[in-house]
CSV table of C-alpha atoms in Angstrom, one decimal:
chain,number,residue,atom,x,y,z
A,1,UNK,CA,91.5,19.4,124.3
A,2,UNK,CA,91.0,22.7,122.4
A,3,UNK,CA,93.4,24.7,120.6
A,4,UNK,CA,92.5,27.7,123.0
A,5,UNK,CA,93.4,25.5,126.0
A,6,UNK,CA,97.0,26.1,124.8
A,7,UNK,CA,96.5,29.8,124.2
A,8,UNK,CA,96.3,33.1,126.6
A,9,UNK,CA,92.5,34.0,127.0
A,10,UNK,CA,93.9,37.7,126.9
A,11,UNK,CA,96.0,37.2,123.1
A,12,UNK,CA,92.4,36.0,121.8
A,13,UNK,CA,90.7,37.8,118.9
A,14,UNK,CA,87.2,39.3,119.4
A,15,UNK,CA,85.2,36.6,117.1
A,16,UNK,CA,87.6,34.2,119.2
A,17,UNK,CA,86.6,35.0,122.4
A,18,UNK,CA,82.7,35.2,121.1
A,19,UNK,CA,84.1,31.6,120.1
A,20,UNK,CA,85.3,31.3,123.8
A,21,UNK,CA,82.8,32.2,125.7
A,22,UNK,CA,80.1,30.6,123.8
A,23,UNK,CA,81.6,26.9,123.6
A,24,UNK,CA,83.2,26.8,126.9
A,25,UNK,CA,80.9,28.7,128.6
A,26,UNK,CA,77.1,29.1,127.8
A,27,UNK,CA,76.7,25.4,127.2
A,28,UNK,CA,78.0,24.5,130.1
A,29,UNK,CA,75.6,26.8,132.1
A,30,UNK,CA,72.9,25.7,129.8
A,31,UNK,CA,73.5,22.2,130.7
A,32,UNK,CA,73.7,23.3,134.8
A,33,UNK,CA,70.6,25.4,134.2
A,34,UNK,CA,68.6,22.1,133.0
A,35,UNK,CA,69.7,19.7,136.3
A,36,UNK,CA,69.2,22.7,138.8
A,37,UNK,CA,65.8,23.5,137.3
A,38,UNK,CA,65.1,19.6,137.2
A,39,UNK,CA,66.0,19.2,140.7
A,40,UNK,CA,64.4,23.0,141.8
A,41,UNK,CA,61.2,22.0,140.9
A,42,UNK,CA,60.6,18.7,142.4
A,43,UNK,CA,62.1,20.5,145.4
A,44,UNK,CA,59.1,23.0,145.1
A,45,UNK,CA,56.3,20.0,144.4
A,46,UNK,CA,57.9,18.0,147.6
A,47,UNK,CA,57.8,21.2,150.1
A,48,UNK,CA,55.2,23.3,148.9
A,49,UNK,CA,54.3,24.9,151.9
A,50,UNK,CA,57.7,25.7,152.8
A,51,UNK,CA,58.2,29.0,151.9
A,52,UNK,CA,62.2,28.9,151.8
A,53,UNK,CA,61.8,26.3,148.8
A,54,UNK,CA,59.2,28.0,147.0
A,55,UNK,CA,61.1,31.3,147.0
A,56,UNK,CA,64.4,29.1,146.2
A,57,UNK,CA,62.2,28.1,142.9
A,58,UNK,CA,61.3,31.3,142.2
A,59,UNK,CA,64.5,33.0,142.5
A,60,UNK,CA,66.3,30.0,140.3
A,61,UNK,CA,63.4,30.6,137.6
A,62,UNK,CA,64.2,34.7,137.5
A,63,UNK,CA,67.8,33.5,137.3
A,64,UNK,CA,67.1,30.8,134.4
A,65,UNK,CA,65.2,33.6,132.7
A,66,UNK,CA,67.6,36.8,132.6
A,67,UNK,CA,70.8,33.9,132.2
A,68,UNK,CA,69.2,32.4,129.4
A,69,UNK,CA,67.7,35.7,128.0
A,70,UNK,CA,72.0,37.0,127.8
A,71,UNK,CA,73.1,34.4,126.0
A,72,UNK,CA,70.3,34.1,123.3
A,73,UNK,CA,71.2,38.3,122.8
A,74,UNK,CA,75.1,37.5,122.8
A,75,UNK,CA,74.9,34.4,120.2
A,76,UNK,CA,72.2,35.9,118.3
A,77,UNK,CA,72.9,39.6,118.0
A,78,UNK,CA,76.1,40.7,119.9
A,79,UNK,CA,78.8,37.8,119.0
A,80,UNK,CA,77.3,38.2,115.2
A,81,UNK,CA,77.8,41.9,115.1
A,82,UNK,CA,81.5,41.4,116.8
A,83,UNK,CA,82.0,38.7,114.3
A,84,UNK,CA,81.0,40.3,110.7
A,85,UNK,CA,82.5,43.1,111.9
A,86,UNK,CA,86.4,42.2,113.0
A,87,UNK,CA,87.9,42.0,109.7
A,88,UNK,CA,86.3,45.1,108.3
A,89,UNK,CA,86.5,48.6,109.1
A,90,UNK,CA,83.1,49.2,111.0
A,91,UNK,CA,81.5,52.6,110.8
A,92,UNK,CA,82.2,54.7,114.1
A,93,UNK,CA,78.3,55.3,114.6
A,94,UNK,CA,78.0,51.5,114.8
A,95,UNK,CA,76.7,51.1,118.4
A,96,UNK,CA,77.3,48.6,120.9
A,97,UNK,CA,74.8,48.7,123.8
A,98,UNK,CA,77.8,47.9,126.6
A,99,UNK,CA,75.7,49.9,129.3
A,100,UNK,CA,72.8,47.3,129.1
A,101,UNK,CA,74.7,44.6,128.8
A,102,UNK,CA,76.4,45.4,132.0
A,103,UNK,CA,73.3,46.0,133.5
A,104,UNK,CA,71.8,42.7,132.5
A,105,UNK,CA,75.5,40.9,133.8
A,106,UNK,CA,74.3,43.3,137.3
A,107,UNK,CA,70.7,41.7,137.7
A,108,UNK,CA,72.2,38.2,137.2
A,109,UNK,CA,74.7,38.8,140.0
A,110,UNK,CA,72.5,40.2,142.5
A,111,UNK,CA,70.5,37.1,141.8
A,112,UNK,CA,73.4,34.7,142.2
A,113,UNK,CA,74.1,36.7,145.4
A,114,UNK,CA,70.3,36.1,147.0
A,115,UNK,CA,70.6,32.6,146.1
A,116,UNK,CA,73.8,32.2,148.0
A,117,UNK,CA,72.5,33.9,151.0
A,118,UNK,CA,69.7,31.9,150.7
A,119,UNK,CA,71.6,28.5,150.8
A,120,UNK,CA,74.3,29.4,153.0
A,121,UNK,CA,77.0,29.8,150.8
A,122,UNK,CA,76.0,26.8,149.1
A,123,UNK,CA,77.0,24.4,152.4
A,124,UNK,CA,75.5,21.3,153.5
A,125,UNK,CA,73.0,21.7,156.3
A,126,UNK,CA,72.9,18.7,158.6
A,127,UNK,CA,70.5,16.2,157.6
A,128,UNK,CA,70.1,17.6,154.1
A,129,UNK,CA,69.6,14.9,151.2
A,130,UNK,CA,72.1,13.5,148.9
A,131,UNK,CA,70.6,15.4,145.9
A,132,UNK,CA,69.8,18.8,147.8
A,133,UNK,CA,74.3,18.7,148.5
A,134,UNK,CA,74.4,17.8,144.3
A,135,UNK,CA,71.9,20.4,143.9
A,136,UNK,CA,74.3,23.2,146.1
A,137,UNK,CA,77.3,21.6,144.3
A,138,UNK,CA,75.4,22.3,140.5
A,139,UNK,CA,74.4,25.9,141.9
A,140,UNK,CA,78.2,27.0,143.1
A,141,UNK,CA,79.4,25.6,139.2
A,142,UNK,CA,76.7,27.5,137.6
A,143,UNK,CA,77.7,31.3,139.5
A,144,UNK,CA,81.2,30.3,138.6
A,145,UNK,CA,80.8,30.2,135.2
A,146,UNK,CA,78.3,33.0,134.8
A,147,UNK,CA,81.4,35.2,137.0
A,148,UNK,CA,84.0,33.3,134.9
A,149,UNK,CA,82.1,34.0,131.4
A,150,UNK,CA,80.8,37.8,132.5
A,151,UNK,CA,84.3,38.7,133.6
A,152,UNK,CA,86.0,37.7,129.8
A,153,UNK,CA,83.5,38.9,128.3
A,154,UNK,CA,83.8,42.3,130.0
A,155,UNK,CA,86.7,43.1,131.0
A,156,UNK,CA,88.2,41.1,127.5
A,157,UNK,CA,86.3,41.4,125.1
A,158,UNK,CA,84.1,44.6,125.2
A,159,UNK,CA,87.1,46.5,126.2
A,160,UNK,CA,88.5,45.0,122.9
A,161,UNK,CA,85.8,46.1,120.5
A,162,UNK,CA,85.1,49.7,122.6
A,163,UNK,CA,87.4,51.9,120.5
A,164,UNK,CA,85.5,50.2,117.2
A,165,UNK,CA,82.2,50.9,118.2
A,166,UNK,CA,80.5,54.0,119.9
A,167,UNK,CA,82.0,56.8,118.6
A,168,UNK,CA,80.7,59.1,116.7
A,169,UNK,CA,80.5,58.7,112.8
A,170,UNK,CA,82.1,60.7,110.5
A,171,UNK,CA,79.5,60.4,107.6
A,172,UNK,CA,82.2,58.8,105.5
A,173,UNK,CA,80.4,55.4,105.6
A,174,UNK,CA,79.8,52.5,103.5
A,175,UNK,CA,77.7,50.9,106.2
């Protein structure tokens, strides 16, 4: 059990709920992301002329894409920046670009949205295979972490690091 399991999400540090979000979060979704994209394309290969499937597939791969393409910008530049810059005092001109990342959190919630339209809520359909239910079951986890792991990290943290970054700089910088 973690040490943050026993702490408020909303007392946590910046770097801690990069931390956070990162080891209780993106791996997770990582992990769903493999199974569902397993399981979507041999969907796909089985039913290729049925165009629900195929545009199920395609859907899932835009999804993989933007989800995957967040989290490799949050650990590799936005976390890193947040990090290096928590203990120091961080020029006002620093910049943080919270308008695209809320854009980018936008396109990957519409998308979750199709796909649950598309799959009826993620609900069984009568006659539907064993692994097509597992398949539902993996797709409701992975939009309730990518809600669960948007919402913390903006609503938490970016509001945290707002007043540091994005204003304007004073020229008095060591940056």
């Amino acid at each position: 059990m973690s040490v943050i399991s026993f702490t408020s999400v909303h007392e946590l540090s910046p770097a801690e709920l990069c931390n956070y979000i990162e080891h209780e979060y993106y791996q997770e979704i990582k992990d769903l992301l493999h199974h569902i994209k397993t399981y979507t394309e041999s969907l796909a290969e089985q039913n290729d002329r049925n165009e629900r499937a195929a545009f199920l597939s395609l859907l899932f791969l835009k999804l993989e894409a933007e989800t995957l393409q967040i989290m490799r910008n949050d650990e590799q530049v936005i976390f890193p920046i947040i990090r290096k810059n928590e203990l120091k005092k961080t020029c006002g001109g620093t910049k943080m670009p919270v308008q695209m990342i809320q854009q980018m959190d936008l396109k990957i919630l519409a998308l979750l949205e199709k796909m649950r339209h598309l799959l009826n809520n993620y609900l069984p359909e009568n006659g539907c295979s064993e692994a097509f239910d597992d398949n539902n079951n993996n797709l409701f986890k992975l939009e309730q972490k990518l809600q669960q792991a948007i919402h913390i990290k903006e609503n938490l943290l970016l509001y945290k690091v707002k007043d540091k970054f994005n204003q304007e700089c004073s020229g008095n910088c060591n940056v």
